[in-house]
CSV table of C-alpha atoms in Angstrom, one decimal:
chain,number,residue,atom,x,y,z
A,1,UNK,CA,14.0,1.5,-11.2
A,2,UNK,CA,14.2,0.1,-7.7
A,3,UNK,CA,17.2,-0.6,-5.4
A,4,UNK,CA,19.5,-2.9,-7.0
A,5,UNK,CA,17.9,-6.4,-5.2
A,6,UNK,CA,21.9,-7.3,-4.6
A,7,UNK,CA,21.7,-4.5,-2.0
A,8,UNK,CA,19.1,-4.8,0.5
A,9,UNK,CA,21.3,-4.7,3.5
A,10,UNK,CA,23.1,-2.0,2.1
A,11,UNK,CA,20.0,0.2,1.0
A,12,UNK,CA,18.2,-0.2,4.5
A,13,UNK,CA,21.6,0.8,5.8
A,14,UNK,CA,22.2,3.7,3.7
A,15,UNK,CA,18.9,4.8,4.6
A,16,UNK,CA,19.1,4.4,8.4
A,17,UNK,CA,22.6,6.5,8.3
A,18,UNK,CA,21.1,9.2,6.3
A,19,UNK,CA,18.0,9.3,8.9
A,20,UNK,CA,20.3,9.4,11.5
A,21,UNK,CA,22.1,11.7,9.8
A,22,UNK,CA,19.4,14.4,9.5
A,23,UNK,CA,17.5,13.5,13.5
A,24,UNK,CA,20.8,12.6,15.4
A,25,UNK,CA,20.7,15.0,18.8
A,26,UNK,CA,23.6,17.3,18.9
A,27,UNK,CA,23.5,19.0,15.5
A,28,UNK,CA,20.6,22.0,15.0
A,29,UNK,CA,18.5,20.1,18.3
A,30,UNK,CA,21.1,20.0,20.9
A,31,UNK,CA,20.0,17.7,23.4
A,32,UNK,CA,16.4,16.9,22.0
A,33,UNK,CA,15.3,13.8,22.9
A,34,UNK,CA,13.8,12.2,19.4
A,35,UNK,CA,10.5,11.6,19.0
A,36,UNK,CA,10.6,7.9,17.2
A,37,UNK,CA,8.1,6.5,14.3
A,38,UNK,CA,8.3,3.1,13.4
A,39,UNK,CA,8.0,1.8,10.0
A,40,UNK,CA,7.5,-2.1,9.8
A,41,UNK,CA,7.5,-3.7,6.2
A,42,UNK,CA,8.9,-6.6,4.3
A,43,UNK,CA,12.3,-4.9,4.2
A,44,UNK,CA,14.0,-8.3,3.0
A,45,UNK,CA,11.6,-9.5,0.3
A,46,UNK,CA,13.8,-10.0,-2.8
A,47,UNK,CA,10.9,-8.8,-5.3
A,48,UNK,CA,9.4,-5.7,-3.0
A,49,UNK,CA,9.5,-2.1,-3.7
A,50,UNK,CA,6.7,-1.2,-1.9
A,51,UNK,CA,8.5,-1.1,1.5
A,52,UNK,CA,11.2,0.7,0.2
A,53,UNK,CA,8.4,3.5,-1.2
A,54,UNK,CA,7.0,3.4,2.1
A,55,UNK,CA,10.2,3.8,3.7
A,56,UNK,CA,11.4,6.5,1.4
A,57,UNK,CA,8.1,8.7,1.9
A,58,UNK,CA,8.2,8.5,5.6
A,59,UNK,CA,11.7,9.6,5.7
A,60,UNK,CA,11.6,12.3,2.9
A,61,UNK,CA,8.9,14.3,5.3
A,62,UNK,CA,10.6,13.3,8.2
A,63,UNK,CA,13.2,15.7,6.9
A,64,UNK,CA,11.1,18.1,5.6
A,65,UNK,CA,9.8,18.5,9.6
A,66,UNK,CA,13.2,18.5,10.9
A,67,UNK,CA,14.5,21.1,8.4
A,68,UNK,CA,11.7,23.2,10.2
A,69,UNK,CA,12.7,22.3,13.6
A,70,UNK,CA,11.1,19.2,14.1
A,71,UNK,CA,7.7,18.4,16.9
A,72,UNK,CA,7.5,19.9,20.4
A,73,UNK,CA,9.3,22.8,20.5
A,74,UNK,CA,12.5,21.5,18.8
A,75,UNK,CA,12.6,17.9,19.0
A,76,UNK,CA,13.9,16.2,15.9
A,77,UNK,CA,11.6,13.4,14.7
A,78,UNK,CA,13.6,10.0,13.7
A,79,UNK,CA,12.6,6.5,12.3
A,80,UNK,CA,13.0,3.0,13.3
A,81,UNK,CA,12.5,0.0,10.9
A,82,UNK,CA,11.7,-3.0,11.5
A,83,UNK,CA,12.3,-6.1,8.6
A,84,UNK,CA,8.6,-8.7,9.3
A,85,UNK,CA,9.9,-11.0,6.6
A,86,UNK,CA,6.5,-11.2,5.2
A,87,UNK,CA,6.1,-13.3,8.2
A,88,UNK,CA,2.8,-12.5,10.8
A,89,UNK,CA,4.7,-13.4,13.8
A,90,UNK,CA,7.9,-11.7,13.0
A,91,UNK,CA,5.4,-8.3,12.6
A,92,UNK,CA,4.0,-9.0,16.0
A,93,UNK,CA,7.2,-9.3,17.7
A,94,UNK,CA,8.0,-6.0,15.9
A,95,UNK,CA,5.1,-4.6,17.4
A,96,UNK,CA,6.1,-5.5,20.6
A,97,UNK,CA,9.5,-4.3,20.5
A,98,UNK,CA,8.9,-0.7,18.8
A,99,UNK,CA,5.8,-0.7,21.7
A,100,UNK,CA,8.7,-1.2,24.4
A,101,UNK,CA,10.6,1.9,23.0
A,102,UNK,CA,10.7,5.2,24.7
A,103,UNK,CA,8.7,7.4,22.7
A,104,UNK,CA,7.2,5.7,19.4
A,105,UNK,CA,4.4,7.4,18.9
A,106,UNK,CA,3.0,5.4,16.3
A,107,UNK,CA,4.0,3.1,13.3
A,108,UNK,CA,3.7,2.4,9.5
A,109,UNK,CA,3.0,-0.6,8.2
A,110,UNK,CA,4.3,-2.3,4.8
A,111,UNK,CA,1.8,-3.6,2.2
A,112,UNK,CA,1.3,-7.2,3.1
A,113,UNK,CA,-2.3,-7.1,5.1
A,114,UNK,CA,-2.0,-10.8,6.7
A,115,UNK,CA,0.7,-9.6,8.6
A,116,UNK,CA,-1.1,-6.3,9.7
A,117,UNK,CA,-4.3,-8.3,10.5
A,118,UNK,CA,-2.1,-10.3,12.9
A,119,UNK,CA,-0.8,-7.0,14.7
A,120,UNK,CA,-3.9,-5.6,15.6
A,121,UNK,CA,-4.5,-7.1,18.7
A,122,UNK,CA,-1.1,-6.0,19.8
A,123,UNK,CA,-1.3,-2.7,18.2
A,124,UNK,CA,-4.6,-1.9,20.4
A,125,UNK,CA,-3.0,-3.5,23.7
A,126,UNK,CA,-0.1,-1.5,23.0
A,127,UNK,CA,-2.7,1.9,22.4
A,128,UNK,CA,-0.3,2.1,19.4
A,129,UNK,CA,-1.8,4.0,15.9
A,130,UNK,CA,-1.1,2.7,12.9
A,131,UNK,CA,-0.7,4.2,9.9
A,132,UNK,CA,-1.6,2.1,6.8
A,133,UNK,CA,0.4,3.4,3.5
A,134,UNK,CA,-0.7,-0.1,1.7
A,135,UNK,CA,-2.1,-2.7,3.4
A,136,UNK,CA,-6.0,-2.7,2.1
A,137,UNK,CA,-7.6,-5.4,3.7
A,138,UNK,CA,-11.1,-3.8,4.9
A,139,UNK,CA,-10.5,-5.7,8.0
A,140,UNK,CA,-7.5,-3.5,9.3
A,141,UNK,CA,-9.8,-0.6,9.6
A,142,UNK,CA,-13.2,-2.4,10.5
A,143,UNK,CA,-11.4,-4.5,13.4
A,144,UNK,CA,-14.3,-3.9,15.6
A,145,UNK,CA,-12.2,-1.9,18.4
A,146,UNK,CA,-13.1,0.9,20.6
A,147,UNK,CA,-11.0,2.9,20.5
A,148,UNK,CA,-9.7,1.9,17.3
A,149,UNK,CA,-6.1,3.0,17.0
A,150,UNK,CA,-5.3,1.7,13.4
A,151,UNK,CA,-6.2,4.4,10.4
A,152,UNK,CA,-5.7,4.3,6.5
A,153,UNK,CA,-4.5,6.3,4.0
A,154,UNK,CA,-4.7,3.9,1.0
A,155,UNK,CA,-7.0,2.0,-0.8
A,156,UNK,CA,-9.3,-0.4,1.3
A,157,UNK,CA,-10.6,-3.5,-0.5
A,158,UNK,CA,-13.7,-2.6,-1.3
A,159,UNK,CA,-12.6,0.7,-2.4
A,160,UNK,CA,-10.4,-1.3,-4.9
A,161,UNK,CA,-12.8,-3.8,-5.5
A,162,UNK,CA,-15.3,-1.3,-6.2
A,163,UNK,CA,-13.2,0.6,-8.9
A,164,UNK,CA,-12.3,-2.7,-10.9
A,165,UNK,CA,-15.8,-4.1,-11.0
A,166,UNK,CA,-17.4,-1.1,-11.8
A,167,UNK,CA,-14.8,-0.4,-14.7
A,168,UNK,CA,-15.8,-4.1,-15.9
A,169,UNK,CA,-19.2,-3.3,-15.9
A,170,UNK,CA,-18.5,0.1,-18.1
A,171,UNK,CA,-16.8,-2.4,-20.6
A,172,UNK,CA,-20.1,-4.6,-20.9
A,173,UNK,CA,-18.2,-7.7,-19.7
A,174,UNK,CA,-20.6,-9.8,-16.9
A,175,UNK,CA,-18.7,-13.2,-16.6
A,176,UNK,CA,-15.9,-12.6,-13.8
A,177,UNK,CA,-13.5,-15.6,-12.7
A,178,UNK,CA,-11.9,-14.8,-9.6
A,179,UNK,CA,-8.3,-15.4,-8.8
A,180,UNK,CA,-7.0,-15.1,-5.4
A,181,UNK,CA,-4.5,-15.5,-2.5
A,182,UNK,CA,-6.1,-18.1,0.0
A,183,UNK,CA,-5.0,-15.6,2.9
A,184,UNK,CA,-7.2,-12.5,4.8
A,185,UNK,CA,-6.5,-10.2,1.8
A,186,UNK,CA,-8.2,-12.7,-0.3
A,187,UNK,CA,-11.3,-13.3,1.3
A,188,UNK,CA,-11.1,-9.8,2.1
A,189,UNK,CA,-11.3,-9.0,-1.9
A,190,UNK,CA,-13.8,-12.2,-2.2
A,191,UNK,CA,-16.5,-10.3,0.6
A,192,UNK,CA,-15.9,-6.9,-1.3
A,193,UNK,CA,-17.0,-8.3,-4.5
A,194,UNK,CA,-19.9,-10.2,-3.8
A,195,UNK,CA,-21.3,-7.1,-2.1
A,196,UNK,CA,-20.6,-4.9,-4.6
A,197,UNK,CA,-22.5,-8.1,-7.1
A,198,UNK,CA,-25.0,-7.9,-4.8
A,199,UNK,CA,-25.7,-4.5,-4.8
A,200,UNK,CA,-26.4,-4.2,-8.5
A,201,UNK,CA,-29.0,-4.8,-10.6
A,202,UNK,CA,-29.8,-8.5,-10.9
A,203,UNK,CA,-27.8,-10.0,-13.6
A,204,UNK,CA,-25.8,-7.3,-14.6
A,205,UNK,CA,-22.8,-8.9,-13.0
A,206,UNK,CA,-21.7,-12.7,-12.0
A,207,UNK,CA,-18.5,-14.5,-10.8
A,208,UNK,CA,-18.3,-17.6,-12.7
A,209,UNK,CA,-15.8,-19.1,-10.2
A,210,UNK,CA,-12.9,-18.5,-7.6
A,211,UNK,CA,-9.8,-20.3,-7.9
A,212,UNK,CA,-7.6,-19.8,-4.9
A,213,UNK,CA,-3.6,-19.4,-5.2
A,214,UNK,CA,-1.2,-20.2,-2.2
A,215,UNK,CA,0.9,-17.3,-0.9
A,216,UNK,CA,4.4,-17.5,-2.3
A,217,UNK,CA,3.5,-20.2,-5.1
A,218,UNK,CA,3.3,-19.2,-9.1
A,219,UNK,CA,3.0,-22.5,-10.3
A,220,UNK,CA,-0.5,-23.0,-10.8
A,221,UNK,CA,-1.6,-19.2,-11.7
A,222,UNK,CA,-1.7,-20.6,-15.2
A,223,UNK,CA,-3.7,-23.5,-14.5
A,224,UNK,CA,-6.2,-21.5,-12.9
A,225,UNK,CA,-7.0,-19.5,-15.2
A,226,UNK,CA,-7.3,-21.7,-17.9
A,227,UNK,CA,-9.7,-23.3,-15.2
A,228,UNK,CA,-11.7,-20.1,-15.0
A,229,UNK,CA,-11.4,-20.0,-18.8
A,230,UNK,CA,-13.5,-22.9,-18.9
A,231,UNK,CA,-16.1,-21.7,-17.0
A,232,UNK,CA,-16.9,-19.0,-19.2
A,233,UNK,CA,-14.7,-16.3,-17.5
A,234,UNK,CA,-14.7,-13.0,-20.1
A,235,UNK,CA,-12.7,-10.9,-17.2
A,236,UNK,CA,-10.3,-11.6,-14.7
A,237,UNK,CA,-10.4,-10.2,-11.0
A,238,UNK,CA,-6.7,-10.7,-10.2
A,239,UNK,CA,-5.6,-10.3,-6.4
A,240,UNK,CA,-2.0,-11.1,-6.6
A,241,UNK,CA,1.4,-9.7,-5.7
A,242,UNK,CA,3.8,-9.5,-8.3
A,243,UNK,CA,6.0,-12.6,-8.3
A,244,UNK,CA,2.2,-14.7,-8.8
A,245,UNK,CA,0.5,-11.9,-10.8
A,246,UNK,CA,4.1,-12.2,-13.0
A,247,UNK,CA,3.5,-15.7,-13.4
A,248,UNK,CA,-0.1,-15.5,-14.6
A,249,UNK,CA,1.2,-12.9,-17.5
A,250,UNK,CA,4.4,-15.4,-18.8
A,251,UNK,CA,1.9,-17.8,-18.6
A,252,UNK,CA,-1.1,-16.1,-21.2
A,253,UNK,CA,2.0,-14.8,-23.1
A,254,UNK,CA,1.9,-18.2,-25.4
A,255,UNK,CA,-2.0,-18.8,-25.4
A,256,UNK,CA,-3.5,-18.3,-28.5
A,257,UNK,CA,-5.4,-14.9,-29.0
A,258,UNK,CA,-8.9,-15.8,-28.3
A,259,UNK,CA,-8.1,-17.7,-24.9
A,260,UNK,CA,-6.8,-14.0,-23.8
A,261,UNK,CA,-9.0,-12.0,-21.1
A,262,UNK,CA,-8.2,-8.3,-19.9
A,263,UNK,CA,-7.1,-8.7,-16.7
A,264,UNK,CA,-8.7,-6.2,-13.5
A,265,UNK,CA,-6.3,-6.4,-10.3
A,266,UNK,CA,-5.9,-5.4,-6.8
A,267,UNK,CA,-2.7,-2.8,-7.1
A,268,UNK,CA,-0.4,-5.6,-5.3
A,269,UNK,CA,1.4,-6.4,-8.8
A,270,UNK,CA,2.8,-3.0,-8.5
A,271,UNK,CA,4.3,-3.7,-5.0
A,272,UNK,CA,7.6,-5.2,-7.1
A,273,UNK,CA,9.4,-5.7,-10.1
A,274,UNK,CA,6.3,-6.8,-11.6
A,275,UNK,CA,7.3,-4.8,-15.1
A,276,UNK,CA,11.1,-6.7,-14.9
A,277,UNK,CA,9.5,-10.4,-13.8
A,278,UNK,CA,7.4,-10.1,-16.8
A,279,UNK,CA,9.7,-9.4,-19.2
A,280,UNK,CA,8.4,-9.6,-22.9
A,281,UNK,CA,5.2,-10.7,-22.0
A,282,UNK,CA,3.5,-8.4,-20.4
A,283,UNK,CA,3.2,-6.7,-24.0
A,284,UNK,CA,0.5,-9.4,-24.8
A,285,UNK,CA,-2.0,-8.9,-21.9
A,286,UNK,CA,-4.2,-6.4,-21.4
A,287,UNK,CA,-4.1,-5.7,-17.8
A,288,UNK,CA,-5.6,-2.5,-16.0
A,289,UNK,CA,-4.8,-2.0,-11.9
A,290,UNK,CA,-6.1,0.4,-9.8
A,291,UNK,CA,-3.3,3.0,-7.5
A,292,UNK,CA,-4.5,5.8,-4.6
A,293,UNK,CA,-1.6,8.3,-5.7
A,294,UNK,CA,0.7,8.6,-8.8
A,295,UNK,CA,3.3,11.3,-9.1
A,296,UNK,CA,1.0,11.9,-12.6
A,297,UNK,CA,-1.4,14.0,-10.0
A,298,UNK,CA,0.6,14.5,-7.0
A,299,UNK,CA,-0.3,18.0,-5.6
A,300,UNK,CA,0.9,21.1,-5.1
A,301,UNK,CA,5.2,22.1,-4.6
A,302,UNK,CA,5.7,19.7,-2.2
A,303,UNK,CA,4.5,16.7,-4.8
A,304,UNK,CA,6.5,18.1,-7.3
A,305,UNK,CA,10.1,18.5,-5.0
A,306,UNK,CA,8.7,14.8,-3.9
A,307,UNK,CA,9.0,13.6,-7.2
A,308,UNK,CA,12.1,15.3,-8.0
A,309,UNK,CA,13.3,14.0,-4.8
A,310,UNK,CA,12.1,10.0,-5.6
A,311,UNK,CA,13.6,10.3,-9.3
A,312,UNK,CA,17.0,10.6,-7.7
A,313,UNK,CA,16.8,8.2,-4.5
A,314,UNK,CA,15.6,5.9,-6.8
A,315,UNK,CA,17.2,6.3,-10.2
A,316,UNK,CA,14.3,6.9,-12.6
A,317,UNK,CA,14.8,9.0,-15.5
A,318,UNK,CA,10.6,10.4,-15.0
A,319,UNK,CA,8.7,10.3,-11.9
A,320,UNK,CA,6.5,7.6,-13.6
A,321,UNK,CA,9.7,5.5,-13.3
A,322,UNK,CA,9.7,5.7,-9.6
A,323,UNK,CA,8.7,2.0,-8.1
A,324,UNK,CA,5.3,1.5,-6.1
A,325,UNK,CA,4.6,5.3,-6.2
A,326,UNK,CA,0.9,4.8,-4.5
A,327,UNK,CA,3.2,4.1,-1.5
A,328,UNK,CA,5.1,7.1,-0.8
A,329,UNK,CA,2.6,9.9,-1.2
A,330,UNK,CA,0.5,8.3,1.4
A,331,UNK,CA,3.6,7.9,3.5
A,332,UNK,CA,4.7,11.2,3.6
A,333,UNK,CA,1.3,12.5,4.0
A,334,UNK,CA,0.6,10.4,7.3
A,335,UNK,CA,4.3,11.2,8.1
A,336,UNK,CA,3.0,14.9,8.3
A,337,UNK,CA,-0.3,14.2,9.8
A,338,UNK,CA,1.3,12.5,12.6
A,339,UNK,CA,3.2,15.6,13.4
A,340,UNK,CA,0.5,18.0,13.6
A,341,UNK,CA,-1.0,15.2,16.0
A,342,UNK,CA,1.6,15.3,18.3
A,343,UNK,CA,2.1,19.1,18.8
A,344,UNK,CA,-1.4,19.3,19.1
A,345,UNK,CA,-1.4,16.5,22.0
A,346,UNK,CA,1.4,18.2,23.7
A,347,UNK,CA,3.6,15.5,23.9
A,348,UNK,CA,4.2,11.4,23.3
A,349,UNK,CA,1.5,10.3,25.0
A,350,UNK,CA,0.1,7.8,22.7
A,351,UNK,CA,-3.7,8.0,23.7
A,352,UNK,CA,-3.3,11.7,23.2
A,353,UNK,CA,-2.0,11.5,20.0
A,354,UNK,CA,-4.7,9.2,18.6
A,355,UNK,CA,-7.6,11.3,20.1
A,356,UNK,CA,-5.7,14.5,17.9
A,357,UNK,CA,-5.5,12.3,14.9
A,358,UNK,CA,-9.4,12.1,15.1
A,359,UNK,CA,-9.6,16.0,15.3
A,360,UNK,CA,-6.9,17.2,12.7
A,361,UNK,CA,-7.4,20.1,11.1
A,362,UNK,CA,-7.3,20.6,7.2
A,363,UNK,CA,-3.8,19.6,5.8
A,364,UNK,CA,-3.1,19.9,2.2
A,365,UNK,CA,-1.1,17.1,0.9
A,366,UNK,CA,0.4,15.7,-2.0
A,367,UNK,CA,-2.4,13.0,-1.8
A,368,UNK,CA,-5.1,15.5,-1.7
A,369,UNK,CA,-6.8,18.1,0.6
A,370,UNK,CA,-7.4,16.5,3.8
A,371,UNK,CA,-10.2,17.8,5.3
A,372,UNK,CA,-9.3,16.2,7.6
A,373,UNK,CA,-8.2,13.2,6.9
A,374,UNK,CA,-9.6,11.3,9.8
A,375,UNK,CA,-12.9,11.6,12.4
A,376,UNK,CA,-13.4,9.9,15.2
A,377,UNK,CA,-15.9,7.9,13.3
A,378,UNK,CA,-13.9,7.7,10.1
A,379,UNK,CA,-10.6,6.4,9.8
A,380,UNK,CA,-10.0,6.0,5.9
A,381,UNK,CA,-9.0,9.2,4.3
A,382,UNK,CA,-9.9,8.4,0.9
A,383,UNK,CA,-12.7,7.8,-0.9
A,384,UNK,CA,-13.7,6.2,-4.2
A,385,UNK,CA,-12.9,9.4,-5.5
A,386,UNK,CA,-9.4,9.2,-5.1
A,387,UNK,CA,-9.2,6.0,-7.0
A,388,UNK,CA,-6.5,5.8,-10.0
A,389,UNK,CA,-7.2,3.2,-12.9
A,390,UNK,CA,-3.8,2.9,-14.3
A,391,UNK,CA,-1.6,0.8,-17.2
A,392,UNK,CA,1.5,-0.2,-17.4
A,393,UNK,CA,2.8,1.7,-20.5
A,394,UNK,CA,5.6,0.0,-23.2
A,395,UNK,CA,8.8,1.2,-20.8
A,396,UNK,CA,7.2,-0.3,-18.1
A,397,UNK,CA,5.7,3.2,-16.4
A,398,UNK,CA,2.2,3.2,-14.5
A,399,UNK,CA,0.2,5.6,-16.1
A,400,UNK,CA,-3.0,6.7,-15.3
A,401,UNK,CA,-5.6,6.8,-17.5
């Protein structure tokens, strides 16, 4: 279960005084001047988990590094959020404020790519790396920049994308409607599906139409799928987060059987209390989603003291309880990437730091065996490999398959 939603302010506050707790100078670091990651999400969104995953990872290696003396010969490592309201300007300014800060070396984003898209230009002025837990749009990676200071450890779009219409095409269904945000992660999933369509054999696969959703409105999710029921749809291609993907599942919930088509979607359903906002309903669609990491396969001792660690922040009775788990293994894998890129820099200089990041050695994580995770020409870390096709079981758990 997540963070009860009453307490926002008191969870973010709860977790900034525990960080503080564990990187304040003075304690086992003396004078040690922190060396500061950001982590900029959607900190106030009533329905996310996802930044609270994000958060949680980040912080759960930050304390791991401290606890073995921290970066640089004994400097403690510390975290600074930021709140971006799901707004795009409220991320830039956030940019530009944790950019003005002595010693941020680099920052995490939350899962919402229209406001990462937005901070690119400011990330790169700013010779600021970003680390991408979530957001997928293909664009945050392929932003055409030299040097490019904005890497991935998550699915990309057309990673996801790839997955779901290739699981589609294993079930023999050819007819896809299209159901989308009418935002950059939208077209984003749009462009990734007609070339993976276009790559195929002729025929094999066709999108039968797209119907386009406003961020932030549920309304009509119902309407448009009857729409793209109508013309001929026998699969849905669902790009949605979970207040409008919750919508379209209360909505099939009284259609009659043979109106009913198994739903494919992006993994931004399970960026919330998708399971809770369904309620009853979600027992009558069939409804598959793709993840990069579930606690199901996390690796090695440090996964499994992770998962130990998530069951009790966050209340779970299993660690396929734990909300938006495809967010913190990243997190705390970039978390400790980060670090080796700094003691191999030398220091805070950011430039530094992202040449090391393109010349890591091999890390193992609780992702998978980085190796290594970034190049100066690559900077996605997985690969359609590392893809998880996953189902919401009967107590609400995302289980791979």
């Amino acid at each position: 279960m997540s963070p009860p939603r009453r307490g926002r302010r008191a969870f973010l506050h709860t977790c900034a005084a525990s960080l503080l707790a564990a990187t304040l100078p003075g304690r086992a670091f003396g004078r040690a001047a922190p060396v500061r990651i950001g982590v900029d999400a959607e900190f106030m969104d009533p329905n996310s988990t996802a930044d609270d995953a994000v958060l949680f990872g980040a912080r759960a290696a930050v304390d791991d590094l401290n606890a073995r003396g921290g970066v640089l010969g004994g400097r403690p490592l510390q975290l600074v959020t930021s709140d971006n309201r799901s707004v795009p300007a409220r991320g830039v300014a956030n940019l530009e404020r944790l950019g003005a800060e002595r010693d941020v070396v680099g920052v995490l984003c939350g899962k919402l790519s229209p406001v990462v898209i937005e901070q690119l230009p400011t990330l790169h002025a700013l010779r600021l790396p970003l680390l991408a837990p979530w957001a997928a749009a293909d664009a945050i990676i392929d932003n055409g920049q030299r040097p490019n200071y904005a890497s991935r450890m998550g699915l990309s779009d057309t990673l996801a994308i790839d997955a779901l219409l290739a699981e589609i095409e294993r079930r023999k269904l050819r007819r896809i409607g299209l159901l989308a945000p009418q935002t950059a992660w939208g077209r984003s999933c749009q462009y990734a599906a007609e070339r993976y369509i276009a790559s195929r054999a002729r025929q094999r696969l066709e999108i039968v139409g797209i119907e386009w959703h406003r961020w932030g409105t549920h309304d009509s999710i119902p309407d448009s799928y009857r729409t793209l029921l109508e013309l001929g749809a026998d699969a849905l291609l669902l790009i949605a987060n979970e207040p409008e993907g919750a919508a379209l599942v209360k909505g099939l919930a009284g259609m009659p059987a043979q109106d009913l088509r198994p739903i494919f979607s992006h993994w931004g359903i399970s960026g919330g209390c998708f399971p809770e906002l369904c309620g009853a309903a979600r027992q009558h669609v069939e409804l598959e989603l793709v993840q990069s990491f579930s606690f199901a396969h996390a690796r090695g001792e440090d996964g499994a003291r992770l998962a130990q660690r998530a069951m009790r922040h966050f209340g779970a009775e299993t660690p396929l309880a734990v909300p938006s788990q495809t967010g913190i293994g990243p997190a705390y894998d970039l978390v400790r990437l980060l670090a080796v890129a700094i003691e191999r820099a030398g220091g805070t200089h950011r430039p530094a730091i992202h040449e090391a990041l393109e010349h890591l050695p091999t890390l193992e994580g609780v992702v998978r065996s980085h190796a290594p995770a970034f190049t100066p020409t690559r900077h996605e870390a997985l690969g359609a490999g590392d893809v998880l096709l996953c189902r919401f079981d009967a107590a609400g758990q995302l289980r791979p398959r």
